[in-house]
XYZ file of C-alpha atoms in Angstrom:
626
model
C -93.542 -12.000 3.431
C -90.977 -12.631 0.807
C -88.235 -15.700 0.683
C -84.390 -14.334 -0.326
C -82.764 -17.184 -2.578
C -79.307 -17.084 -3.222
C -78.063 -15.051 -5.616
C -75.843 -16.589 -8.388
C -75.034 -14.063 -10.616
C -73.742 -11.672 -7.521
C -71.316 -14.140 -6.316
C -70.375 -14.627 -9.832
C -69.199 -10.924 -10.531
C -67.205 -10.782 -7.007
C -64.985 -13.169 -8.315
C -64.621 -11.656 -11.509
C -63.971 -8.148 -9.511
C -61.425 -10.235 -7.616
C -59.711 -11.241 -10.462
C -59.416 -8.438 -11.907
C -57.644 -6.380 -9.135
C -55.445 -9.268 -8.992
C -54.486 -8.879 -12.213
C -54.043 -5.040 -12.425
C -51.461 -5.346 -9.295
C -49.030 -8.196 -10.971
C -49.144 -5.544 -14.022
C -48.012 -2.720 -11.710
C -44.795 -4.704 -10.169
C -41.551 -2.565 -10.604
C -39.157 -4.720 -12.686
C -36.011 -6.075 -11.476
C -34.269 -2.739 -12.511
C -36.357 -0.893 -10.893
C -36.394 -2.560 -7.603
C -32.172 -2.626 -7.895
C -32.733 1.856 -8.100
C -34.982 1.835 -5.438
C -32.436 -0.575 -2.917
C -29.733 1.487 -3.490
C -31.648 4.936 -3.144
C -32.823 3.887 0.264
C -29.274 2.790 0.640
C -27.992 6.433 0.440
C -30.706 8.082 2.185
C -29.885 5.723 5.202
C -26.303 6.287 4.835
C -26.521 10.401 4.743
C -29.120 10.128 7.822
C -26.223 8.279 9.718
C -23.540 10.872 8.517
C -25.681 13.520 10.065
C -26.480 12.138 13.182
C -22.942 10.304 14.063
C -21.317 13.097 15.500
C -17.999 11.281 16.588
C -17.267 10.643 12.931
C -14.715 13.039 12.043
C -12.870 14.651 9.296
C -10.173 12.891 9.024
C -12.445 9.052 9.340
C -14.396 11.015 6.132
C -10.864 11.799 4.597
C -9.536 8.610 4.518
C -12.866 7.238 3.473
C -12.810 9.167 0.111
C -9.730 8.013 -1.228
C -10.406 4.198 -0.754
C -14.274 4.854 -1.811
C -15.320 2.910 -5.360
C -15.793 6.037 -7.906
C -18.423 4.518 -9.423
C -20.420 4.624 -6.300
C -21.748 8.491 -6.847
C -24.052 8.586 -3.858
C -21.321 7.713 -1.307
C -19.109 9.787 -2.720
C -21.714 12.518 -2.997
C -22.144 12.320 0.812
C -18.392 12.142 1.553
C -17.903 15.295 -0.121
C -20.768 17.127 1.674
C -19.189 16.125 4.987
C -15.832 17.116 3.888
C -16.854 20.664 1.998
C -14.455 22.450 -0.152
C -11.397 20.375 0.934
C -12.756 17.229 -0.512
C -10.647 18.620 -3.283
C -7.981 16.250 -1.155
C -9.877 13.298 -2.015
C -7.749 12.379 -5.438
C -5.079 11.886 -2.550
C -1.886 10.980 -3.373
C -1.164 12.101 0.124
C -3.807 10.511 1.360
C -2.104 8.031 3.402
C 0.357 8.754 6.462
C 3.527 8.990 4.986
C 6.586 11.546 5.984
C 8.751 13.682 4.696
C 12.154 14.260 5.308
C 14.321 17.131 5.574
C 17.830 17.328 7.533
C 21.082 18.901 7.124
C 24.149 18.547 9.401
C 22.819 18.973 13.017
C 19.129 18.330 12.412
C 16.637 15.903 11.537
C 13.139 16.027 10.676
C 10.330 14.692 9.229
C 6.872 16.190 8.184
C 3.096 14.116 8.101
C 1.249 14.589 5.041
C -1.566 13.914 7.934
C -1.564 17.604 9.516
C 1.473 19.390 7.830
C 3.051 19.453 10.866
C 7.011 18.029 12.471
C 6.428 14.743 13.935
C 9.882 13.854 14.822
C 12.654 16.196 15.438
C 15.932 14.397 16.598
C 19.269 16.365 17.067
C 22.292 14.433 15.501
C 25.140 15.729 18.211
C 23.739 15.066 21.123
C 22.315 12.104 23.469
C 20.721 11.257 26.517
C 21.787 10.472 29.851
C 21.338 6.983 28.743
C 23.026 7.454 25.417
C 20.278 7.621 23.385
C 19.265 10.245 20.461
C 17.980 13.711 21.541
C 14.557 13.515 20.354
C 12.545 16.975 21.092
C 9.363 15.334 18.793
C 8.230 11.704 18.441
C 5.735 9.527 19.106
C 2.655 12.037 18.776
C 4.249 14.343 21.995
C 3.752 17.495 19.870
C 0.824 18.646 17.448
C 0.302 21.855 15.487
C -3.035 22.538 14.294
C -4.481 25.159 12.438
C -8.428 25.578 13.074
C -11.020 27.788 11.189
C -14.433 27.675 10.572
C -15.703 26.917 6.488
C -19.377 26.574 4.917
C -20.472 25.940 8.364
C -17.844 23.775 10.064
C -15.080 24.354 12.572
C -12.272 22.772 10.354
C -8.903 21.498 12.181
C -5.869 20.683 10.080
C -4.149 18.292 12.100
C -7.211 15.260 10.831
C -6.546 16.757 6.875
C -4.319 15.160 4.908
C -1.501 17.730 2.916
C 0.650 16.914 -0.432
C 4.153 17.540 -0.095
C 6.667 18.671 -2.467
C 10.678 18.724 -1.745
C 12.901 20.514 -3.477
C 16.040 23.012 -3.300
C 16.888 26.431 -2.594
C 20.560 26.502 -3.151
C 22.022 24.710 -0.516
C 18.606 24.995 1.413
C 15.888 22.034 1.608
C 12.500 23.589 1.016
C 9.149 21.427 1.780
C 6.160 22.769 0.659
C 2.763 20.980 2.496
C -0.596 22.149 0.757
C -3.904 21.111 1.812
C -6.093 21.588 -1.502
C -9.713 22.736 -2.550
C -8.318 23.170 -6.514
C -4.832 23.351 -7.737
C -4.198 26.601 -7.572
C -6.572 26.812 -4.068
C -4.991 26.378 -0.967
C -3.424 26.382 2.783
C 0.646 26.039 2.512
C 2.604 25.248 5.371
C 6.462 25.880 4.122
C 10.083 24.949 6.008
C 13.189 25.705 4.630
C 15.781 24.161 6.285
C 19.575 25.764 6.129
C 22.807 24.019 6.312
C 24.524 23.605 9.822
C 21.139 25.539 11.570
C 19.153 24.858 14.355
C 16.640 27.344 12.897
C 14.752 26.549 9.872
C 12.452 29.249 7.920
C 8.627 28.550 8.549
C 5.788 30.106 7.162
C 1.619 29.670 7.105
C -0.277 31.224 3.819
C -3.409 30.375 1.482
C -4.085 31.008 -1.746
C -7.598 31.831 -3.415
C -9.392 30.579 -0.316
C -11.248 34.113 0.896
C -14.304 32.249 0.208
C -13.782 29.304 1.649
C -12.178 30.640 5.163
C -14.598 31.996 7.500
C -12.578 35.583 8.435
C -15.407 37.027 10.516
C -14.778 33.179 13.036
C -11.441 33.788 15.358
C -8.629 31.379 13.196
C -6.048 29.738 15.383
C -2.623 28.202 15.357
C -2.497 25.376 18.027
C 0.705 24.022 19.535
C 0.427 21.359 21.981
C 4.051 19.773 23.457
C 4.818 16.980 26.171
C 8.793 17.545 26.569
C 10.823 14.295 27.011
C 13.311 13.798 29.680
C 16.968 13.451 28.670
C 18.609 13.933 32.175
C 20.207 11.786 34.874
C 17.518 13.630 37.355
C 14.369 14.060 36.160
C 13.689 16.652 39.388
C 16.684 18.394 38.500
C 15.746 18.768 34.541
C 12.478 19.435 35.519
C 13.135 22.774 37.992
C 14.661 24.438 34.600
C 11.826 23.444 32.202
C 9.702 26.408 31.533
C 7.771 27.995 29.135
C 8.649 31.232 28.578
C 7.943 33.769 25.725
C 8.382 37.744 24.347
C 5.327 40.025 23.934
C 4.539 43.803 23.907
C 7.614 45.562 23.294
C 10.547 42.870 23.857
C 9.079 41.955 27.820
C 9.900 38.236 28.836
C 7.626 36.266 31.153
C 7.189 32.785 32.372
C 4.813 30.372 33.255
C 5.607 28.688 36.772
C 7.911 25.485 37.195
C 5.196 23.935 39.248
C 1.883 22.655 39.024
C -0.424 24.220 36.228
C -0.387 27.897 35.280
C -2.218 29.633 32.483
C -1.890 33.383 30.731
C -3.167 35.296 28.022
C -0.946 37.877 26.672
C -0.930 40.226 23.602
C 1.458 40.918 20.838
C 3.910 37.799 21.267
C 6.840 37.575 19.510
C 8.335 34.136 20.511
C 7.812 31.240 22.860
C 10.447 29.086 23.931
C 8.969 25.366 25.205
C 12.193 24.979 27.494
C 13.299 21.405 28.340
C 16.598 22.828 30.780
C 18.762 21.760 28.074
C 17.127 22.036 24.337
C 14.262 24.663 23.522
C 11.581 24.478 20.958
C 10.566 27.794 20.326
C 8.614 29.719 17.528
C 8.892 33.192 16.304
C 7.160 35.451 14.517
C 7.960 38.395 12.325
C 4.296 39.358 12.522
C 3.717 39.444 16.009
C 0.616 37.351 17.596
C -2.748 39.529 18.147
C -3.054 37.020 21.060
C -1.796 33.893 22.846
C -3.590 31.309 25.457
C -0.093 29.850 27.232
C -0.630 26.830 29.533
C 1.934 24.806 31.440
C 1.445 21.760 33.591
C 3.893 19.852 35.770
C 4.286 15.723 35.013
C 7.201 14.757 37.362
C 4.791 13.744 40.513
C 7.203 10.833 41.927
C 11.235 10.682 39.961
C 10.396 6.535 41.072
C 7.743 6.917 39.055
C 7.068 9.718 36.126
C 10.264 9.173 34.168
C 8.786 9.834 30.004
C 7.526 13.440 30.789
C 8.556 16.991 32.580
C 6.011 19.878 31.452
C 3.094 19.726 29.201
C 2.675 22.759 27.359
C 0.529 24.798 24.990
C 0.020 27.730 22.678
C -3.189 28.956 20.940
C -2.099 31.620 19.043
C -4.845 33.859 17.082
C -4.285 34.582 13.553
C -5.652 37.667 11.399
C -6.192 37.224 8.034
C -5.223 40.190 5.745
C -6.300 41.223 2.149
C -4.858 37.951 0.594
C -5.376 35.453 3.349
C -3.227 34.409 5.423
C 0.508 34.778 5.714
C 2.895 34.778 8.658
C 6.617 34.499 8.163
C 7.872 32.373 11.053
C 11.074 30.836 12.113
C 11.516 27.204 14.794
C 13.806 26.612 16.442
C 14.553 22.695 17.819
C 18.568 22.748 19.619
C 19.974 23.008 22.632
C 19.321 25.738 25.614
C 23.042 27.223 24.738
C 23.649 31.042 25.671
C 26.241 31.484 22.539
C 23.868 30.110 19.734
C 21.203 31.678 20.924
C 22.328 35.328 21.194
C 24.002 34.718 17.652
C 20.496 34.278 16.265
C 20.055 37.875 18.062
C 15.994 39.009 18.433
C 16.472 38.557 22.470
C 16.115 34.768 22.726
C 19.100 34.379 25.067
C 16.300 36.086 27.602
C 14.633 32.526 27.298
C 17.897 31.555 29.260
C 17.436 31.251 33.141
C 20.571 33.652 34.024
C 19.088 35.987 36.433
C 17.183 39.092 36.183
C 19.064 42.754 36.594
C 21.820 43.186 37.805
C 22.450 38.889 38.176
C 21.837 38.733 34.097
C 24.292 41.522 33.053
C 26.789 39.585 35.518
C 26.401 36.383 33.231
C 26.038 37.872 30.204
C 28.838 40.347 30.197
C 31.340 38.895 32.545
C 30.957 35.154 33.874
C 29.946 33.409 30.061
C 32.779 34.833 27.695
C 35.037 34.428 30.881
C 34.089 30.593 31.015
C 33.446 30.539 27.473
C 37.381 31.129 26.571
C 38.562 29.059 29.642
C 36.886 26.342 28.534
C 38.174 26.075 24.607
C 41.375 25.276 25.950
C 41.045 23.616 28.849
C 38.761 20.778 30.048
C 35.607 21.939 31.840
C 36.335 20.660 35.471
C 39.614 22.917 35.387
C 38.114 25.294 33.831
C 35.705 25.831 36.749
C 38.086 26.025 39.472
C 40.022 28.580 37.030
C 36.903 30.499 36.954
C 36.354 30.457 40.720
C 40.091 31.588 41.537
C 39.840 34.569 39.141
C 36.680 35.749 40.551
C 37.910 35.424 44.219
C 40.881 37.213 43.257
C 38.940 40.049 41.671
C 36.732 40.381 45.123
C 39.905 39.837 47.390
C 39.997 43.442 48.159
C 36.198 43.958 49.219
C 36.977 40.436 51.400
C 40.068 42.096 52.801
C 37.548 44.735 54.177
C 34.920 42.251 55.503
C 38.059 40.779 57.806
C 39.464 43.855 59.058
C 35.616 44.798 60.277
C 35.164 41.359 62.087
C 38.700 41.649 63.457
C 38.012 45.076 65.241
C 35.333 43.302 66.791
C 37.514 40.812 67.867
C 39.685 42.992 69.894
C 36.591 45.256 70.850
C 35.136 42.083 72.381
C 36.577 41.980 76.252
C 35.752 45.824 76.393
C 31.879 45.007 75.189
C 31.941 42.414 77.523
C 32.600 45.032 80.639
C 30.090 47.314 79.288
C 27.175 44.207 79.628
C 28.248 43.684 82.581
C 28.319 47.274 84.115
C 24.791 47.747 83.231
C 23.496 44.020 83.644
C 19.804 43.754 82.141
C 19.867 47.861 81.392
C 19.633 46.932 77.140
C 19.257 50.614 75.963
C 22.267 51.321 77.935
C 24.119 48.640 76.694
C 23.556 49.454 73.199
C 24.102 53.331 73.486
C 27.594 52.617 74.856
C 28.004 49.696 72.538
C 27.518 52.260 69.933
C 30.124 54.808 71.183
C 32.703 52.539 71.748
C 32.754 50.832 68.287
C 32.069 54.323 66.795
C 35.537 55.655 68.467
C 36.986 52.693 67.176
C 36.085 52.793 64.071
C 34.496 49.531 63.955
C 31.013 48.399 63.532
C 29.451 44.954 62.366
C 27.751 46.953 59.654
C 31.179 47.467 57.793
C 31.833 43.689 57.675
C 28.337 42.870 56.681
C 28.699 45.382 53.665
C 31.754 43.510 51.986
C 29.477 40.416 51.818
C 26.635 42.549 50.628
C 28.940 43.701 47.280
C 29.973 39.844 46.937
C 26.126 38.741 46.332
C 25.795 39.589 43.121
C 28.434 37.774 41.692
C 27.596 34.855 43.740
C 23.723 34.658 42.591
C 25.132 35.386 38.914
C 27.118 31.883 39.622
C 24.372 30.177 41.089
C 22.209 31.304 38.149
C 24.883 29.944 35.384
C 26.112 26.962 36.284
C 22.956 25.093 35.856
C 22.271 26.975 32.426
C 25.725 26.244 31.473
C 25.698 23.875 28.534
C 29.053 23.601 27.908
C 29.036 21.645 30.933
C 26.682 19.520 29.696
C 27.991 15.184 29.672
C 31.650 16.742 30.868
C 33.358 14.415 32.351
C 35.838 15.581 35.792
C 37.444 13.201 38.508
C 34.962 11.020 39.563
C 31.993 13.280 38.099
C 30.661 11.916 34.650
C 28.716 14.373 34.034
C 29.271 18.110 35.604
C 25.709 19.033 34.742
C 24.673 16.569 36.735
C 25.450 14.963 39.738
C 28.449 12.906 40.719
C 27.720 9.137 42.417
C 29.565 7.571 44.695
C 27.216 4.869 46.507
C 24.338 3.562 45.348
C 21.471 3.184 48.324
C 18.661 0.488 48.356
C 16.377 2.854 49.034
C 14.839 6.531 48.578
C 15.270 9.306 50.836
C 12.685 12.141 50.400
C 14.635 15.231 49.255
C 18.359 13.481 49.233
C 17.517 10.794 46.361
C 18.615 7.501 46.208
C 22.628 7.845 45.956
C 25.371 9.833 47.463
C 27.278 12.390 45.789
C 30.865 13.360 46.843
C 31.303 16.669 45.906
C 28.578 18.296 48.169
C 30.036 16.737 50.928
C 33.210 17.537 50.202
C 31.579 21.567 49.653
C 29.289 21.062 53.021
C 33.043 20.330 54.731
C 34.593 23.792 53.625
C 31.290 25.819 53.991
C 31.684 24.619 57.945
C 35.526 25.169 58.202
C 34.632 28.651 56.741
C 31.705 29.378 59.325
C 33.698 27.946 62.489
C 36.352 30.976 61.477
C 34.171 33.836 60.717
C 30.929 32.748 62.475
C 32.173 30.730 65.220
C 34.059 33.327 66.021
C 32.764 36.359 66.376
C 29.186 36.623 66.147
C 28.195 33.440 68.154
C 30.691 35.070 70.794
C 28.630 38.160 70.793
C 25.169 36.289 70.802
C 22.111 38.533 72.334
C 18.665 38.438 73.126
C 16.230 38.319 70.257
C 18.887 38.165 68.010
C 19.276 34.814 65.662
C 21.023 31.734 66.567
C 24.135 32.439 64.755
C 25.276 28.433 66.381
C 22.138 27.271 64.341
C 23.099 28.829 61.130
C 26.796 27.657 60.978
C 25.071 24.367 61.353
C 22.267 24.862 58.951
C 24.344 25.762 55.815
C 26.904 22.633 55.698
C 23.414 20.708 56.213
C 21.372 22.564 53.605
C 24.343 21.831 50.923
C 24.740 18.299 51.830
C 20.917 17.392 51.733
C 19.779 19.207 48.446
C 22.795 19.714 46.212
C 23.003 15.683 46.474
C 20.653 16.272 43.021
C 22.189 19.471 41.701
C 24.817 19.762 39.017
C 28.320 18.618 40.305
C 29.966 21.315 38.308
C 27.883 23.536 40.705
C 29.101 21.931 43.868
C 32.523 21.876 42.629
C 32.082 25.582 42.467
C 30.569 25.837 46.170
C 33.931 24.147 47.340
C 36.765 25.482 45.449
C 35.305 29.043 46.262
C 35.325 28.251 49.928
C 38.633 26.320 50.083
C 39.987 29.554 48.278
C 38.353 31.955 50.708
C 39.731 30.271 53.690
C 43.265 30.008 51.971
C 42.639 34.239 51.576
C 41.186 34.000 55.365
C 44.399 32.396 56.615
C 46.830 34.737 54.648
C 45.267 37.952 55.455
C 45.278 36.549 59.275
C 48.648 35.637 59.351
C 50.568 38.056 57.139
C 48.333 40.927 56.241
C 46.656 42.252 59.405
C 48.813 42.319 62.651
C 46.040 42.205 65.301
C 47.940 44.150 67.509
C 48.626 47.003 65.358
C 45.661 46.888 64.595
C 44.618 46.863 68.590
C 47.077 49.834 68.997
C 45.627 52.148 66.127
C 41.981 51.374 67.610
C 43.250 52.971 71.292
C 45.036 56.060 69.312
C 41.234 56.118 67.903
C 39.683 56.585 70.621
C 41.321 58.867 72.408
C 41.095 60.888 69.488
C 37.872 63.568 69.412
C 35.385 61.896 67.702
C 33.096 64.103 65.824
C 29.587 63.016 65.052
C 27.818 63.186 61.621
C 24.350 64.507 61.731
C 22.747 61.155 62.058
C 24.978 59.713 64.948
C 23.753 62.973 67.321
C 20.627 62.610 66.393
C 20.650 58.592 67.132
C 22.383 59.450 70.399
C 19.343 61.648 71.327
C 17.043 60.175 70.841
C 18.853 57.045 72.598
C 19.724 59.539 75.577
C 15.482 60.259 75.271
C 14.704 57.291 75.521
C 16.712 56.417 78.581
C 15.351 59.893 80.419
C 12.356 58.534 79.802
C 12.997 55.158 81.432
C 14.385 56.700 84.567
C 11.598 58.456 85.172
C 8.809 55.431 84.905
C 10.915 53.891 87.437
C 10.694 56.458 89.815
C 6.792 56.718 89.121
């Protein structure tokens, strides 16, 4: 067998192999220059792998990114740009930072974010708070208006884009331009133009040269989103006459509910009014809206508590495009809820007034407002209330004239109705059937005095209706009232008192006073007098109305309860002189006895009553003698 030696010459060349590979890899080695290329390539691979997979980095993060971003740094701003699209046009940015503009004239002040295009403070010069402060209908991020669309891809939202603004004149009009840019000549323009002494300022949406950019085949939207502030004395009060309400399909009005949350979805909108009792923000369209989401949600949960907010509303209105783009011609409207400015501006918006529908509206419109309207330019409001009130009791005298004439028939007809219940004791159909002949020979019948106070209703809803609306009432001062639109204090209490508050008010008690004086002499009596089975507790209602008035008009405008007791104090004064020097009860007693011995003749539907009353007895007679 053969002896292996070691070998020399083979350990020799592994080291020289060794060597060699060693060598060839220090020769390979990027350079310094090359390693710098490499680091920052990795860099911006890392950084677009983040940008795709972050997906709560948004628009406007991106935005604001761009215009602080080194130039020189082409790979960040490459990847920017790609998150950002078309509008990265935006990232020169002059306007890229949150600055406003201002526009105002006379009545009105507002001021427009480069950051959206939109109002983000609207204050009204003229008028205050309850607590003397500025009527602000936007500030402090309460309202938004967003335009969304999809582009290359991407559901776009305007509100996180920043806009350049331009101010300039139109005459005597201030015109701000806000356009959100792909090029120069490329872009969306939201435009106001404000006029001198207006509530109403011109608004309009439109691009330019962007029919490639905008997605028209992806549903475009207008968003408006509004929190309304409170600016009353009662936040419950303010609150019952906030409401959203708006025109669509052929001038109809509707509204969302006071209450809780309520949603619709109507066609062909004209206008929406985001009422806060007082001062509307509405928008209008010339072009009307294809469709609108509407959504309303009650704040005020506890007046202790939920004093900032009343409703919470929103719009989503959907745009369509035309040959050009867009292009709406709008108008907005940021004032106060007042009946006269409104129906100057015409186009129906004093229907976003709560004055009654019908028959109460035409009442207000035609006859109560310009009534009140020219009482009240020359005298002070208080007066001109109880001016109002003796007018309109004057002008329904004559129907209450009637409505005591009827109730004092009954009066006399009383001890001869009381005979007849006793003749035929617990014999009802009897009692009625000659109940019925007696008052019909008469002439009397407690339908004739419940007509008179049918006729009155009208007017009296119609009143009910506009004195809350009324804004010329609005911080008028009367007596001890400071402010007839809302109510009058007398006593503070320690505590709260569900559904009374937490003061006293005089002026429903003084109204709650009358209102009982006036049901002890019409209600007290005659029909508590004449009180039968199964009919209501006429005792309970004389008390329930004084009570009803003195528990929940403690929170209601004192202009309104100085209303509810001048109008009774004057229709007991009208009570008391008809009693005592119009109608002579015994004349009248006399004429009623010439009455009935007169023939009576009965009109189709009296016979036909009687027989069928005289059938139904028959019948009765002869079950009993079954």
């Amino acid at each position: 067998m053969e002896k292996k030696n070691f070998d020399v010459n083979s350990l020799i060349g592994f080291v020289l192999i060794g060597a060699i590979l060693v060598w060839m890899l220090y020769l390979q080695k990027p350079s310094e220059e090359e390693q710098a290329e490499k680091a920052k390539t990795e860099a911006a691979a890392k950084q677009k792998e983040n940008s795709d997979t972050k997906e709560d980095t948004t628009l406007e993060e991106a935005t604001q990114e761009l215009a602080s971003v080194n130039a020189q740094d082409s790979a960040a701003v490459a990847n920017l740009k790609n998150r950002l699209g078309s509008f990265a046009y935006s990232g020169t940015l002059p306007s890229a930072t949150e600055n406003t503009t201002v526009i105002e004239n006379e009545v009105l002040y507002l001021e427009v974010s480069n950051k959206g295009g939109y109002i983000t403070k609207a204050r009204l010069k003229n008028h205050t708070t309850y607590d003397s402060l500025p009527v602000s209908l936007i500030k402090d991020g309460n309202s938004t208006l967003n335009l969304q669309f999809s582009s290359e891809n991407r559901l776009l939202n305007t509100k996180d884009l920043f806009f350049e603004p331009s101010l300039s004149k139109n005459g005597e009009n201030s015109v701000l331009t806000m356009r959100l840019k792909t090029s120069e000549n490329n872009f969306i323009e939201y435009r106001y133009e404000l006029l001198p002494d207006e509530y109403m300022l011109n608004f309009s949406i439109k691009s330019q040269g962007l029919d490639n950019v905008i997605n028209t085949s992806q549903p475009i939207y207008l968003d408006w989103n509004f929190k309304g502030y409170r600016h009353a004395k009662s936040i419950t009060y303010e609150n019952r006459y906030s409401r959203l309400t708006y025109e669509y399909e052929d001038e109809d009005h509707d509204k969302l509910s006071p209450t809780g949350e309520d949603d619709e979805l109507e066609k062909d909108v004209t206008w929406m009014n985001f009422r806060q009792h007082f001062f509307s923000s509405m928008l209008l369209t010339d072009t009307p809206f294809k469709e609108v989401s509407f959504t309303s949600k009650d704040l005020v949960e506890d007046e202790e508590i939920d004093t900032v907010y009343t409703k919470k509303y929103g719009a989503k209105m959907l745009l369509e495009p035309k040959a050009g783009g867009l292009s709406y011609n709008m108008n907005m409207y940021y004032g106060p809820t007042d009946y006269q400015i409104l129906n100057d501006y015409g186009r129906n918006l004093d229907d976003a007034m709560p004055l009654g529908w019908g028959i109460f509206g035409m009442i207000n419109k035609y006859i109560i407002i310009p009534l009140f309207g020219f009482l009240s330019g020359f005298l002070p409001a208080g007066i001109a209330i109880i001016c109002l009130t003796i007018l309109i009791k004057l002008l329904l005298s004559p129907v209450q004239y009637k409505q005591y004439l009827s109730q004092a028939k009954m009066k006399i007809l009383r001890p001869e109705i009381e005979e007849i219940r006793e003749k035929y004791g617990d014999n009802k159909m009897k009692i009625q059937q000659e109940t019925m002949k007696l008052q019909s020979a008469a002439g009397a019948s407690p339908l004739q005095g419940c007509l008179p106070a049918l006729l009155q209703l009208p007017v009296f809803y119609a009143l009910f209706t506009f004195f809350p609306s009324a804004f010329d009432l609005r911080q008028k001062s009367f007596l001890w009232a400071d402010d007839l639109s809302s109510y009058d204090v007398i006593a503070h209490l320690p505590f709260h008192i569900p559904f009374y508050g937490d003061h006293v008010s005089l002026f429903p008690i003084l109204a709650s006073i009358a209102i009982f004086i006036y049901m002890m002499m019409t209600t007290g009596q005659t029909m508590q007098a004449q009180q039968q089975p199964g009919m209501p507790n006429m005792k309970f209602i004389m008390y329930l109305s004084p009570l009803f008035m003195l528990v929940f008009f403690n929170n209601y405008a004192s202009g309104l309860s100085l209303y509810y007791l001048t109008s009774n104090l004057i229709t007991i004064g009208i009570m008391l002189v008809i009693k005592n020097f119009i109608i002579d009860e015994n004349k009248v007693h006399a004429k009623i006895e010439k009455k009935k011995k007169q023939p009576k003749k009965q009109n189709r539907f009296q016979r036909k009553m009687a027989e069928m009353m005289e059938q139904a007895e028959e019948q009765k007679k002869a079950q009993k003698r079954k």
